[in-house]
XYZ file of C-alpha atoms in Angstrom:
769
model
C -0.436 0.366 -0.135
C 1.772 3.475 -0.647
C 0.400 6.528 1.325
C 1.502 8.715 -0.850
C -1.783 11.021 -2.083
C -1.910 14.211 -0.100
C -5.845 15.403 1.379
C -7.758 17.214 -0.245
C -11.776 17.339 0.187
C -12.319 18.626 -4.089
C -8.711 17.423 -4.725
C -6.269 14.342 -5.536
C -2.779 15.729 -4.474
C 0.799 14.752 -5.543
C 3.238 17.103 -4.454
C 7.151 16.187 -5.148
C 8.019 13.754 -8.208
C 9.697 9.714 -7.278
C 9.297 8.273 -10.574
C 8.687 5.183 -8.525
C 5.101 6.387 -8.314
C 4.719 7.655 -12.008
C 2.964 5.067 -13.466
C 0.571 5.038 -10.076
C -0.232 8.737 -10.340
C -0.425 7.880 -14.448
C -3.815 5.738 -14.132
C -5.338 8.609 -10.565
C -4.724 12.388 -13.430
C -6.461 9.989 -16.286
C -9.433 12.434 -17.541
C -12.728 11.536 -19.356
C -15.650 12.849 -20.059
C -17.495 9.511 -22.144
C -16.819 10.227 -25.000
C -13.320 9.747 -24.788
C -10.225 9.532 -22.811
C -6.652 9.525 -21.294
C -3.671 9.366 -18.968
C -1.793 11.921 -17.072
C 1.358 11.166 -18.888
C 2.922 14.630 -19.194
C 2.687 16.869 -22.048
C 7.164 17.114 -22.538
C 9.341 14.533 -23.541
C 10.182 11.795 -20.489
C 12.665 8.990 -20.469
C 10.953 7.210 -18.146
C 8.876 4.536 -17.206
C 5.550 5.959 -18.017
C 2.203 3.629 -19.878
C 1.183 6.319 -22.466
C -2.950 6.083 -22.790
C -5.578 8.256 -25.189
C -8.302 6.131 -25.375
C -11.136 6.420 -28.224
C -14.867 5.488 -26.184
C -15.903 1.809 -28.594
C -13.222 2.461 -30.924
C -11.757 -1.068 -30.174
C -9.344 -3.844 -32.338
C -9.687 -7.882 -32.184
C -6.347 -8.619 -30.636
C -5.780 -13.012 -31.748
C -5.958 -15.004 -29.052
C -2.408 -16.305 -27.684
C -2.623 -19.710 -26.615
C -1.006 -23.210 -28.779
C -5.260 -24.359 -28.647
C -8.333 -24.191 -29.014
C -11.700 -25.479 -28.353
C -15.274 -25.354 -29.894
C -16.598 -22.636 -28.584
C -13.963 -20.842 -27.697
C -13.493 -17.474 -29.107
C -10.809 -16.384 -31.769
C -9.700 -12.501 -30.451
C -9.423 -10.593 -27.247
C -11.040 -7.439 -27.797
C -9.644 -4.735 -26.295
C -9.831 -0.492 -27.008
C -6.189 0.572 -28.723
C -4.097 2.948 -27.023
C -4.962 5.970 -29.764
C -2.854 9.223 -31.113
C -0.975 11.251 -28.145
C -2.778 14.297 -28.711
C -1.379 15.553 -25.633
C 2.465 15.831 -26.908
C 4.458 19.660 -26.005
C 7.553 19.338 -27.306
C 10.067 21.520 -25.078
C 13.856 22.546 -25.832
C 15.735 24.845 -23.557
C 18.384 25.948 -25.358
C 18.987 22.812 -27.324
C 19.078 21.154 -24.402
C 14.951 18.576 -24.479
C 13.020 19.188 -21.272
C 12.584 15.528 -20.212
C 11.913 15.218 -15.797
C 13.623 11.477 -15.739
C 16.650 13.294 -16.182
C 16.416 17.460 -15.153
C 17.096 17.812 -11.827
C 12.817 18.003 -9.802
C 13.409 21.160 -7.089
C 9.599 21.298 -6.640
C 6.848 18.877 -7.544
C 2.424 19.317 -7.398
C 0.211 17.346 -9.541
C -3.549 17.930 -8.171
C -7.199 16.526 -9.861
C -9.006 19.469 -9.552
C -12.633 17.169 -8.875
C -14.833 20.456 -8.516
C -14.176 21.972 -12.268
C -13.295 19.020 -13.104
C -8.795 19.413 -14.206
C -5.937 18.586 -13.830
C -3.062 21.154 -12.517
C 0.796 20.167 -12.840
C 3.731 22.450 -11.573
C 6.773 21.475 -11.668
C 10.168 23.846 -11.137
C 13.354 21.658 -13.236
C 17.074 22.379 -13.617
C 18.897 21.495 -16.918
C 22.028 20.016 -16.994
C 23.400 22.849 -18.276
C 22.185 24.788 -15.538
C 19.276 26.094 -16.836
C 15.669 26.431 -14.556
C 12.493 26.647 -15.744
C 9.491 26.635 -14.591
C 6.320 26.431 -15.540
C 2.295 25.100 -14.703
C 0.318 22.646 -17.533
C -3.428 22.728 -17.905
C -6.059 20.507 -19.602
C -9.384 19.524 -19.512
C -11.179 17.067 -21.369
C -14.659 18.668 -22.117
C -17.997 17.695 -20.947
C -20.083 20.444 -22.492
C -18.075 19.796 -26.225
C -16.438 15.866 -25.615
C -14.614 15.350 -28.499
C -12.815 18.008 -27.727
C -9.458 18.667 -24.377
C -7.355 21.243 -24.315
C -4.167 22.688 -22.668
C -2.942 25.141 -21.707
C 1.423 24.851 -20.690
C 3.332 27.608 -19.163
C 6.798 27.941 -19.275
C 8.816 30.210 -17.566
C 12.832 31.362 -17.597
C 13.897 31.381 -13.679
C 17.532 32.029 -14.429
C 18.414 32.568 -17.840
C 17.216 34.497 -20.924
C 16.954 32.447 -24.578
C 15.419 30.397 -27.224
C 12.488 28.231 -25.666
C 11.263 25.437 -28.969
C 7.965 24.435 -28.709
C 6.907 21.660 -30.299
C 3.535 20.427 -30.463
C 1.872 17.054 -31.600
C -0.006 14.982 -33.095
C 1.580 11.370 -32.585
C -0.420 8.733 -33.859
C 2.166 6.570 -34.435
C 1.646 4.026 -30.943
C 1.477 1.123 -29.110
C -0.496 -0.966 -27.175
C 1.450 -2.740 -23.732
C -1.024 -5.376 -24.250
C -0.554 -6.067 -27.530
C -0.689 -10.224 -27.617
C 2.171 -10.020 -30.145
C 3.874 -6.906 -30.174
C 1.351 -6.024 -33.072
C 0.089 -2.283 -33.492
C -2.576 -1.974 -35.085
C -3.619 1.608 -36.868
C -2.486 2.228 -39.797
C -2.350 6.670 -41.584
C -5.123 7.186 -44.006
C -4.291 10.873 -44.360
C -2.506 14.513 -43.019
C -1.508 18.009 -43.056
C -0.353 20.172 -41.335
C -1.607 23.142 -41.190
C -0.589 27.230 -40.391
C -1.974 26.419 -36.329
C -1.926 22.997 -35.841
C -2.695 20.441 -38.209
C -4.486 16.700 -37.968
C -3.728 12.447 -37.836
C -6.992 10.106 -39.478
C -6.175 6.923 -39.059
C -7.771 3.749 -39.428
C -8.030 0.120 -37.031
C -6.691 -2.809 -39.413
C -9.012 -5.407 -39.284
C -12.562 -3.313 -37.529
C -12.338 0.324 -39.768
C -12.948 2.374 -37.062
C -11.778 6.481 -38.389
C -10.594 8.103 -36.429
C -9.564 12.666 -37.270
C -6.687 13.836 -33.961
C -6.472 17.003 -34.329
C -5.253 20.749 -33.043
C -4.890 24.191 -33.092
C -2.204 26.754 -31.158
C -1.859 29.582 -30.454
C 1.669 31.098 -28.079
C 0.871 33.612 -25.486
C 3.520 35.688 -23.813
C 2.911 37.309 -20.968
C -0.457 36.371 -20.998
C -0.684 38.531 -24.745
C -1.000 36.716 -28.899
C 2.021 36.095 -30.107
C 2.962 36.077 -34.004
C 5.309 32.716 -35.027
C 5.970 30.804 -37.905
C 5.802 27.628 -36.826
C 8.121 25.009 -38.813
C 5.640 21.745 -39.874
C 6.954 18.391 -39.346
C 5.213 15.958 -40.991
C 6.538 12.104 -40.990
C 4.540 8.587 -40.945
C 1.674 8.784 -37.666
C 2.543 12.559 -37.040
C 2.504 16.102 -37.882
C 4.111 18.951 -35.975
C 5.328 21.890 -35.207
C 8.746 24.339 -34.248
C 7.905 27.495 -32.391
C 10.970 29.118 -30.792
C 10.451 31.973 -28.882
C 12.866 34.146 -27.741
C 12.500 34.940 -23.568
C 13.735 37.036 -20.540
C 14.270 35.500 -17.735
C 11.227 35.490 -16.042
C 9.009 36.407 -19.085
C 6.560 33.787 -19.391
C 5.207 31.995 -22.706
C 1.732 30.428 -23.563
C 0.335 27.966 -25.599
C -2.196 27.220 -25.889
C -3.643 23.838 -27.661
C -7.687 22.643 -29.102
C -8.084 19.755 -29.406
C -10.249 17.657 -30.899
C -10.987 14.139 -31.082
C -14.192 12.466 -33.451
C -14.428 8.928 -34.705
C -16.445 7.301 -37.676
C -19.150 5.856 -34.613
C -20.290 9.448 -35.456
C -20.382 10.651 -38.226
C -19.047 9.448 -41.520
C -15.588 8.277 -42.195
C -14.915 10.827 -45.553
C -16.497 13.772 -43.546
C -14.633 13.757 -40.156
C -11.758 16.338 -41.877
C -14.584 18.985 -42.233
C -16.407 17.816 -38.793
C -12.973 17.843 -36.300
C -11.925 21.418 -38.416
C -15.522 22.742 -37.779
C -14.313 21.952 -33.886
C -10.902 23.285 -33.268
C -12.661 26.333 -35.610
C -15.580 26.221 -32.713
C -13.302 25.613 -29.322
C -10.270 27.367 -30.682
C -13.560 30.583 -30.573
C -14.540 30.559 -27.451
C -11.182 29.886 -26.075
C -9.419 28.384 -23.584
C -11.052 30.236 -20.521
C -14.918 29.852 -21.321
C -13.918 26.077 -22.362
C -13.291 26.318 -18.351
C -15.686 28.031 -17.410
C -18.240 25.844 -18.986
C -16.632 23.052 -17.815
C -16.562 24.165 -14.005
C -20.113 24.733 -14.933
C -20.847 21.193 -16.230
C -19.379 19.145 -13.086
C -21.355 21.707 -10.148
C -24.199 20.277 -12.077
C -23.688 17.108 -11.789
C -21.742 17.324 -8.128
C -26.060 18.632 -7.472
C -27.531 15.396 -8.895
C -24.555 13.306 -7.139
C -22.355 14.041 -4.444
C -21.742 12.649 -1.304
C -20.783 15.107 1.751
C -18.836 12.713 4.734
C -18.220 15.729 7.436
C -15.272 14.923 10.170
C -13.307 12.664 8.061
C -11.290 13.830 5.184
C -9.487 11.058 3.882
C -13.554 9.258 3.698
C -14.276 12.910 1.865
C -11.534 12.490 -0.939
C -11.691 8.782 -1.325
C -15.918 8.991 -2.754
C -15.786 12.427 -4.494
C -12.439 10.336 -6.562
C -14.682 7.272 -6.730
C -18.220 9.219 -8.358
C -15.593 11.691 -10.388
C -14.371 8.469 -12.088
C -17.133 7.116 -12.879
C -18.744 10.171 -15.087
C -16.172 10.957 -16.296
C -15.964 7.098 -17.561
C -19.949 6.756 -18.144
C -22.735 9.611 -18.808
C -25.302 7.051 -21.181
C -26.248 9.658 -24.104
C -24.942 6.320 -25.574
C -26.291 3.459 -25.570
C -23.237 1.859 -28.018
C -20.818 1.490 -24.983
C -20.775 1.029 -21.520
C -18.212 1.318 -18.778
C -14.679 -0.774 -19.458
C -13.566 -2.018 -15.220
C -10.778 1.139 -16.016
C -12.036 3.101 -18.563
C -9.844 5.635 -19.682
C -6.668 5.020 -17.398
C -4.902 1.938 -19.235
C -5.144 -0.672 -20.575
C -5.725 -3.479 -18.306
C -8.808 -5.952 -18.900
C -9.022 -4.617 -22.856
C -11.356 -2.083 -21.627
C -14.577 -4.453 -22.718
C -17.229 -4.933 -20.549
C -17.389 -7.059 -17.785
C -20.684 -7.770 -16.103
C -19.721 -5.443 -13.623
C -21.538 -3.358 -15.596
C -25.222 -4.792 -14.578
C -23.863 -5.527 -10.923
C -22.296 -2.952 -8.719
C -22.786 0.298 -11.344
C -26.594 0.175 -12.374
C -27.631 1.116 -8.552
C -24.839 3.830 -9.201
C -26.837 5.606 -11.525
C -30.801 4.941 -11.412
C -29.792 7.480 -8.609
C -27.908 9.422 -9.777
C -28.637 10.233 -13.562
C -31.042 10.113 -15.155
C -33.972 7.147 -16.060
C -32.370 7.203 -19.978
C -28.462 6.659 -18.768
C -29.642 3.395 -17.039
C -31.917 2.413 -19.287
C -29.643 2.184 -22.335
C -27.158 0.144 -20.684
C -29.979 -2.660 -21.050
C -30.816 -1.426 -23.548
C -26.654 -2.260 -24.733
C -27.305 -5.693 -23.809
C -30.505 -5.668 -25.286
C -28.709 -4.286 -28.940
C -26.910 -7.807 -27.986
C -28.968 -11.047 -27.308
C -28.561 -12.564 -31.098
C -24.505 -12.356 -30.147
C -25.675 -14.177 -26.928
C -27.798 -16.768 -28.845
C -25.071 -16.984 -31.300
C -22.318 -17.360 -28.215
C -24.910 -20.078 -26.594
C -25.491 -22.323 -29.472
C -21.381 -22.123 -29.868
C -21.512 -24.268 -26.388
C -23.700 -26.469 -27.735
C -27.202 -24.464 -26.248
C -30.643 -24.683 -28.665
C -33.790 -23.470 -28.729
C -32.592 -18.817 -27.871
C -30.920 -19.848 -25.429
C -28.477 -16.835 -25.044
C -25.353 -16.851 -22.862
C -23.678 -13.176 -22.743
C -20.262 -12.882 -22.645
C -18.272 -12.531 -20.493
C -16.629 -9.791 -22.316
C -17.406 -8.669 -25.358
C -17.475 -5.136 -27.454
C -19.882 -5.543 -29.609
C -21.338 -8.644 -27.392
C -18.798 -11.628 -29.104
C -17.116 -13.524 -26.115
C -14.190 -12.480 -26.439
C -12.011 -13.526 -22.826
C -9.684 -15.916 -24.364
C -9.477 -17.844 -20.404
C -11.269 -21.110 -20.737
C -11.871 -21.716 -17.555
C -13.637 -18.051 -17.890
C -15.016 -18.431 -21.129
C -16.758 -21.546 -20.046
C -16.943 -21.773 -16.723
C -17.741 -18.102 -15.099
C -21.744 -18.637 -16.509
C -23.407 -16.340 -13.204
C -22.500 -13.212 -15.691
C -26.312 -14.715 -17.033
C -27.935 -14.059 -13.202
C -26.474 -10.762 -13.084
C -28.169 -9.153 -16.565
C -31.386 -10.865 -15.653
C -31.187 -8.589 -12.289
C -30.164 -5.665 -13.553
C -33.503 -5.848 -16.062
C -35.307 -6.554 -11.506
C -33.180 -3.889 -10.276
C -33.870 -1.468 -13.198
C -38.220 -1.888 -12.571
C -37.876 -2.378 -8.859
C -36.371 0.823 -9.079
C -38.016 2.973 -11.649
C -41.638 1.564 -11.170
C -40.206 1.175 -15.187
C -42.834 -1.789 -16.177
C -43.629 -1.108 -20.594
C -39.597 -2.019 -20.145
C -40.205 -5.559 -19.624
C -43.069 -5.510 -21.995
C -40.262 -3.893 -25.453
C -37.469 -5.074 -23.855
C -36.761 -7.297 -20.425
C -39.310 -10.138 -21.114
C -36.979 -11.113 -23.840
C -33.892 -10.810 -22.270
C -34.728 -12.715 -19.922
C -36.940 -15.752 -20.945
C -32.969 -16.606 -23.002
C -30.936 -16.530 -19.838
C -33.270 -19.505 -18.447
C -33.477 -20.612 -21.158
C -30.028 -21.587 -21.142
C -29.946 -21.848 -17.281
C -32.587 -24.746 -17.857
C -30.758 -26.328 -20.288
C -27.140 -25.723 -17.867
C -28.743 -28.123 -15.082
C -27.612 -31.750 -14.429
C -30.560 -34.013 -13.510
C -28.130 -36.560 -10.904
C -29.693 -39.626 -10.309
C -27.097 -39.950 -6.924
C -29.312 -37.032 -5.735
C -32.661 -36.861 -7.345
C -31.867 -33.206 -7.531
C -31.402 -31.423 -10.137
C -26.879 -29.798 -9.522
C -24.705 -27.707 -11.547
C -21.725 -28.545 -13.205
C -17.761 -27.151 -13.990
C -18.883 -23.720 -13.052
C -16.197 -20.542 -11.888
C -18.007 -18.522 -9.638
C -17.379 -14.948 -8.794
C -14.668 -16.994 -6.289
C -11.874 -16.691 -9.442
C -9.400 -18.792 -6.251
C -11.676 -21.372 -7.366
C -12.076 -23.650 -11.587
C -14.659 -25.439 -12.796
C -16.526 -26.416 -9.242
C -19.859 -28.131 -8.839
C -22.734 -26.385 -7.397
C -21.066 -22.878 -6.603
C -24.401 -22.240 -4.114
C -24.184 -18.339 -6.028
C -24.862 -19.726 -9.549
C -27.307 -22.173 -8.872
C -28.792 -19.439 -6.712
C -29.607 -17.337 -9.031
C -29.997 -19.293 -11.684
C -33.295 -21.117 -9.950
C -34.378 -16.956 -8.638
C -34.014 -15.554 -12.775
C -36.218 -18.547 -14.099
C -39.001 -17.600 -10.482
C -38.486 -13.737 -11.989
C -38.578 -14.559 -15.170
C -42.632 -16.121 -14.899
C -43.365 -13.819 -12.462
C -42.630 -10.825 -15.229
C -44.505 -13.668 -18.081
C -47.426 -12.913 -16.216
C -47.198 -8.856 -16.164
C -46.703 -8.510 -19.627
C -49.970 -11.090 -20.372
C -51.375 -8.849 -18.383
C -50.338 -5.055 -19.828
C -50.381 -6.207 -23.119
C -51.289 -9.521 -24.159
C -51.024 -8.671 -27.829
C -47.533 -8.425 -27.482
C -46.654 -10.885 -25.141
C -48.391 -13.110 -28.025
C -46.615 -11.805 -30.765
C -43.272 -12.180 -28.667
C -43.368 -15.566 -28.319
C -44.567 -16.420 -31.552
C -41.118 -14.811 -33.265
C -39.139 -16.682 -30.038
C -40.929 -19.474 -30.499
C -41.749 -19.809 -26.632
C -43.712 -23.009 -25.824
C -45.000 -21.169 -22.718
C -47.114 -23.600 -20.334
C -44.005 -26.800 -21.477
C -40.608 -24.520 -20.704
C -42.415 -23.305 -17.465
C -43.340 -26.378 -15.966
C -39.763 -26.816 -16.519
C -38.270 -23.655 -15.138
C -40.079 -24.408 -11.765
C -39.549 -27.859 -11.565
C -35.762 -27.386 -11.964
C -35.800 -24.954 -9.458
C -38.238 -27.095 -6.523
C -35.697 -29.888 -7.342
C -32.370 -26.591 -7.845
C -29.382 -29.021 -4.939
C -27.465 -26.726 -3.374
C -25.238 -26.945 -1.208
C -25.608 -26.067 3.198
C -23.653 -26.901 5.716
C -25.961 -28.151 9.051
C -23.000 -28.449 11.285
C -21.175 -24.649 10.019
C -25.121 -23.610 9.249
C -23.686 -21.587 6.618
C -24.526 -22.130 2.408
C -21.509 -24.437 1.131
C -19.840 -22.415 -1.990
C -19.603 -25.355 -3.529
C -19.532 -29.005 -3.373
C -16.121 -30.233 -1.314
C -15.400 -26.604 -0.287
C -15.066 -27.645 3.864
C -12.415 -30.132 2.028
C -9.224 -27.951 1.503
C -7.455 -27.015 5.023
C -9.302 -24.062 6.397
C -6.589 -21.482 7.412
C -7.888 -18.165 8.213
C -6.157 -15.210 6.159
C -5.429 -13.399 9.436
C -2.701 -16.870 10.015
C -1.340 -15.984 7.694
C 2.198 -14.442 6.593
C 2.015 -11.728 5.374
C 5.192 -12.508 3.318
C 2.411 -14.145 1.527
C 0.209 -11.330 0.354
C -0.946 -10.856 -2.675
C -1.428 -14.495 -3.523
C -2.043 -13.819 -7.450
C 1.467 -12.277 -7.389
C 3.051 -15.259 -4.315
C 1.601 -18.115 -4.519
C 0.852 -20.380 -7.689
C -1.820 -21.187 -9.578
C -2.762 -25.114 -8.083
C -1.478 -23.883 -4.608
C -4.467 -21.127 -4.698
C -6.726 -23.864 -5.869
C -5.946 -26.000 -3.079
C -6.762 -23.288 -0.711
C -9.660 -22.176 1.004
C -8.681 -18.540 0.467
C -11.554 -16.568 -1.117
C -10.383 -14.048 -3.905
C -14.263 -11.984 -3.889
C -17.246 -11.834 -2.376
C -19.225 -15.460 -3.546
C -21.751 -16.827 -1.699
C -21.995 -13.663 0.099
C -22.968 -11.492 -3.278
C -25.958 -14.084 -3.334
C -26.783 -13.090 -0.381
C -26.406 -9.135 -0.733
C -28.831 -8.719 -4.039
C -30.811 -11.777 -1.954
C -30.919 -9.785 1.788
C -34.827 -10.941 1.712
C -34.732 -14.197 1.912
C -32.016 -14.658 4.487
C -33.050 -13.053 8.851
C -29.566 -11.336 10.303
C -28.767 -14.397 11.854
C -28.558 -16.609 9.159
C -26.258 -13.365 7.071
C -24.286 -12.689 10.044
C -23.165 -16.770 10.151
C -21.932 -16.203 6.530
C -20.371 -12.757 7.000
C -18.563 -14.619 10.162
C -17.806 -17.354 8.293
C -16.742 -16.347 4.579
C -14.921 -12.661 5.826
C -12.423 -14.452 7.171
C -11.323 -17.100 4.222
C -11.391 -14.017 1.988
C -7.905 -11.483 0.497
C -10.271 -8.843 -1.386
C -7.980 -9.527 -4.181
C -9.668 -8.567 -6.504
C -11.497 -4.428 -6.442
C -15.033 -5.716 -6.759
C -14.857 -7.077 -2.748
C -14.671 -5.070 -0.284
C -17.611 -3.098 -1.381
C -19.838 -5.976 -0.680
C -18.462 -6.364 2.585
C -19.277 -2.588 3.953
C -22.478 -3.337 3.315
C -23.041 -5.786 4.860
C -21.543 -5.481 7.124
C -22.967 -2.095 8.084
C -25.695 -4.191 7.617
C -25.261 -6.117 11.091
C -24.214 -3.188 12.194
C -20.297 -4.086 12.508
C -19.564 -0.554 12.413
C -15.666 -1.170 12.832
C -15.763 -3.822 9.523
C -18.002 -1.261 7.370
C -15.713 1.143 8.133
C -12.482 -0.860 7.480
C -13.813 -2.085 3.855
C -15.044 1.659 3.076
C -11.352 2.424 3.344
C -10.469 0.084 1.341
C -12.386 -0.257 -2.175
C -12.636 4.174 -1.827
C -8.880 4.186 -1.144
C -7.710 0.745 -3.439
C -6.417 3.559 -5.652
C -5.104 6.165 -4.239
C -3.678 4.311 -2.104
C -3.141 1.570 -3.840
C -4.224 -1.554 -1.896
C -3.144 -4.060 -4.570
C 0.394 -2.779 -6.051
C -1.638 -2.575 -9.678
C -3.456 0.979 -10.414
C -0.353 1.160 -12.532
C -2.247 -0.739 -14.542
C -5.553 1.571 -14.479
C -8.548 2.656 -12.821
C -10.607 0.451 -10.260
C -13.315 2.635 -12.765
C -16.990 -0.442 -11.629
C -15.487 -0.762 -8.971
C -16.193 2.881 -7.925
C -19.516 2.273 -8.013
C -19.833 -0.427 -5.330
C -17.572 2.746 -3.091
C -20.152 4.769 -3.758
C -22.687 1.968 -2.790
C -20.221 1.380 0.296
C -21.696 4.839 1.262
C -25.672 4.427 0.145
C -26.761 1.116 0.972
C -24.546 0.570 3.198
C -23.831 3.296 6.480
C -26.393 5.045 4.641
C -29.013 1.464 4.537
C -31.522 2.628 1.324
C -33.002 -0.196 -0.062
C -35.989 -0.035 -2.143
C -38.827 -2.157 -1.107
C -42.743 -2.705 -2.234
C -41.772 0.938 -5.062
C -40.144 2.052 -1.522
C -36.758 3.382 -1.309
C -35.951 2.202 2.809
C -32.974 3.888 4.753
C -32.346 2.770 7.914
C -28.586 4.834 8.830
C -26.179 5.135 10.575
C -22.507 6.800 10.577
C -19.192 5.344 12.007
C -17.892 7.558 14.967
C -15.455 9.617 12.934
C -17.291 11.028 11.240
C -20.370 14.226 12.205
C -22.521 13.962 8.938
C -23.576 12.265 6.118
C -25.092 13.630 3.484
C -26.765 12.436 -0.213
C -28.854 12.827 -3.072
C -30.649 9.965 -4.543
C -32.955 10.259 -6.927
C -36.389 8.022 -7.113
C -39.310 8.086 -9.542
C -39.372 11.867 -10.131
C -38.124 13.398 -6.674
C -34.191 14.134 -5.665
C -34.202 13.611 -2.400
C -31.290 14.874 -0.091
C -31.120 12.697 3.510
C -28.324 13.797 5.639
C -27.560 11.780 8.628
C -26.043 13.124 12.161
C -26.264 11.272 15.355
C -29.483 13.621 15.744
C -30.486 11.258 13.027
C -31.870 12.076 9.648
C -32.872 15.238 7.769
C -35.361 14.914 4.613
C -35.134 17.128 2.182
C -37.295 17.126 -0.580
C -35.373 18.660 -3.545
C -38.484 18.186 -6.309
C -42.467 18.686 -7.089
C -43.186 15.930 -6.179
C -44.793 14.124 -3.200
C -42.759 10.883 -2.002
C -43.519 7.996 0.744
C -39.833 6.639 2.844
C -39.601 4.528 5.254
C -37.349 5.337 7.637
C -35.864 3.416 10.896
C -39.390 1.585 9.947
C -41.348 4.162 9.912
C -43.265 5.514 7.358
C -42.812 9.101 6.336
C -45.074 11.448 3.485
C -41.804 13.751 1.991
C -44.249 16.563 0.652
C -42.854 18.443 -2.753
C -40.293 21.017 -1.152
C -39.769 19.941 1.856
C -38.088 18.711 4.448
C -38.126 16.753 7.932
C -36.237 15.859 10.643
C -36.511 11.803 11.784
C -35.050 11.469 15.226
C -32.389 8.375 15.143
């Protein structure tokens, strides 16, 4: 664990330059706007260790899977969001010496991610090998208003000399992906051009044929006034730049403002990319940097009005929750139902930037409560539009009759995960997609979604479950063989309790939705069943029989649900008894040793209890929590949040707070020694859940919000906003009770500490604890 980020309620701050932290900081200080994003690479040259990353949403490459053998149904490629043209580059030369912090003496350094206003600022003082000293200030942002645009203002001041400073702003398309399986470069140049005040490159991805036009315009300022310059054009393959020499006096600042736009053929006709690019560059450069920055602050202020969480009395907890919310908001805006949320967002390449089940299990609750209803609806539509591919995926594994297996990893609906034990066995992802439909409808009351889209998905998923089980003559029950649960430190196991529980729930929920849709619109129901050849009587009869006869492992001695058959055959050494030198297991132990151990990567049984807590009394939850948590190493970013929520439900303040800090500061403090690969974006939604569902005790029951909150001893108060079925509420929890504010024109009814409360439009109410 690292602890170099300074505390700040609205800022992430790094003071002093340590090259050993640089790649971690490149992840933490990343920027994005839902349409594109980039790691916090330096503008000037840096010859030290760095992971360059600039990403355009939805643009990917099918990198051939690197295995020496194939199985039927095995994915042919692993889809990757590509490192796109590097637009941040501003090379700086000082009287012929390149400014490079890996080679300079750095006497001061400060980097700040301003989360309130949405920009990154960096200040440093450096001395070259010849002794020339400069101060630099760099400010940049990805515009939330003009979401294909970005801007940088880079200011350099000579401290102890007068001379020539050469600035070379560039667009560099000759980039690589660190995780390329065969060291292949994924882009071809289509066209490029230099212009008096900028230039552009149009690149096309190999195989997939996406085209991205990246262009820049720049202006030079001296003492904050425009300076006429003669720029020397530089052009080579996949590269355009302009070289500008400026004579400077000691103490005299010069600035370059670099306006950049990235336009994709996903959103524009390929033949119109250059003309549209030039229009965008003209528009933003005419606005000017200061206007764009002010618009950025206003856009972020609007977002914070709806999803800020205020924690008084604990600056570390406050900084962490805002950092998580900030990253979520700049990763996904919900404006485009073709896009989804990659586990690393725009902060790194790991996991390919593709879509996992994380979206449905963890991100959906956040967007339901903090964004317009259409945002979550678009996440569901993303899966609905890929249903055909999910049916194809299942057919490749020999499933019939329109059964659907949604991919573990995807960009376009095709399965592209390249580990067999995940691709074939981690089938619980199907259940998470069904649960997201349930969660969405429960929260929004948008039952029309079920009629128009949801039921078709649910039937296809239930058809898969009804074929995936096996009848055991020995048990006289249905069993689920050869699966991997959420705990990926187990592979090819039988009767994972979570997977089997989720499967039976899916079939039961599907039958409930059938009745709702029939009652709401029988004509649409009949049209659907005819189109997909659904025999309701026969197929639901099988669903019912499976539900009734499903084998769910249980240990009568411990009185806990067994994670899978044979789990108690493992040597039961608790995590607290492991030597610290053995952690993390995935970096210290062989895979064979991990698979033979009892250790749990992330919530597995407890994930099921979290989803279906209404089924279990408090003592059942407590027994399972107390049994499984001590065996859990939390080496998945998705693990601490579920444990925080359940610990809060059990009134275990100490552990709830411990897990909250772990999930919220996972990247800021680099808990798992892997933040250099990128931030854990989807688990950040789990951080929000830890606060709102954990300490806030929020649940949805019978169309009403329920709150049963408490706050850790260290906190003075906790405040958050919730959007619910047209009402916008502010909930403030203190030691005295709960202050409820209705910030909308809609009356709402909610339950606080078990008592129903009516909250009139634009009113407030104090409920004593």
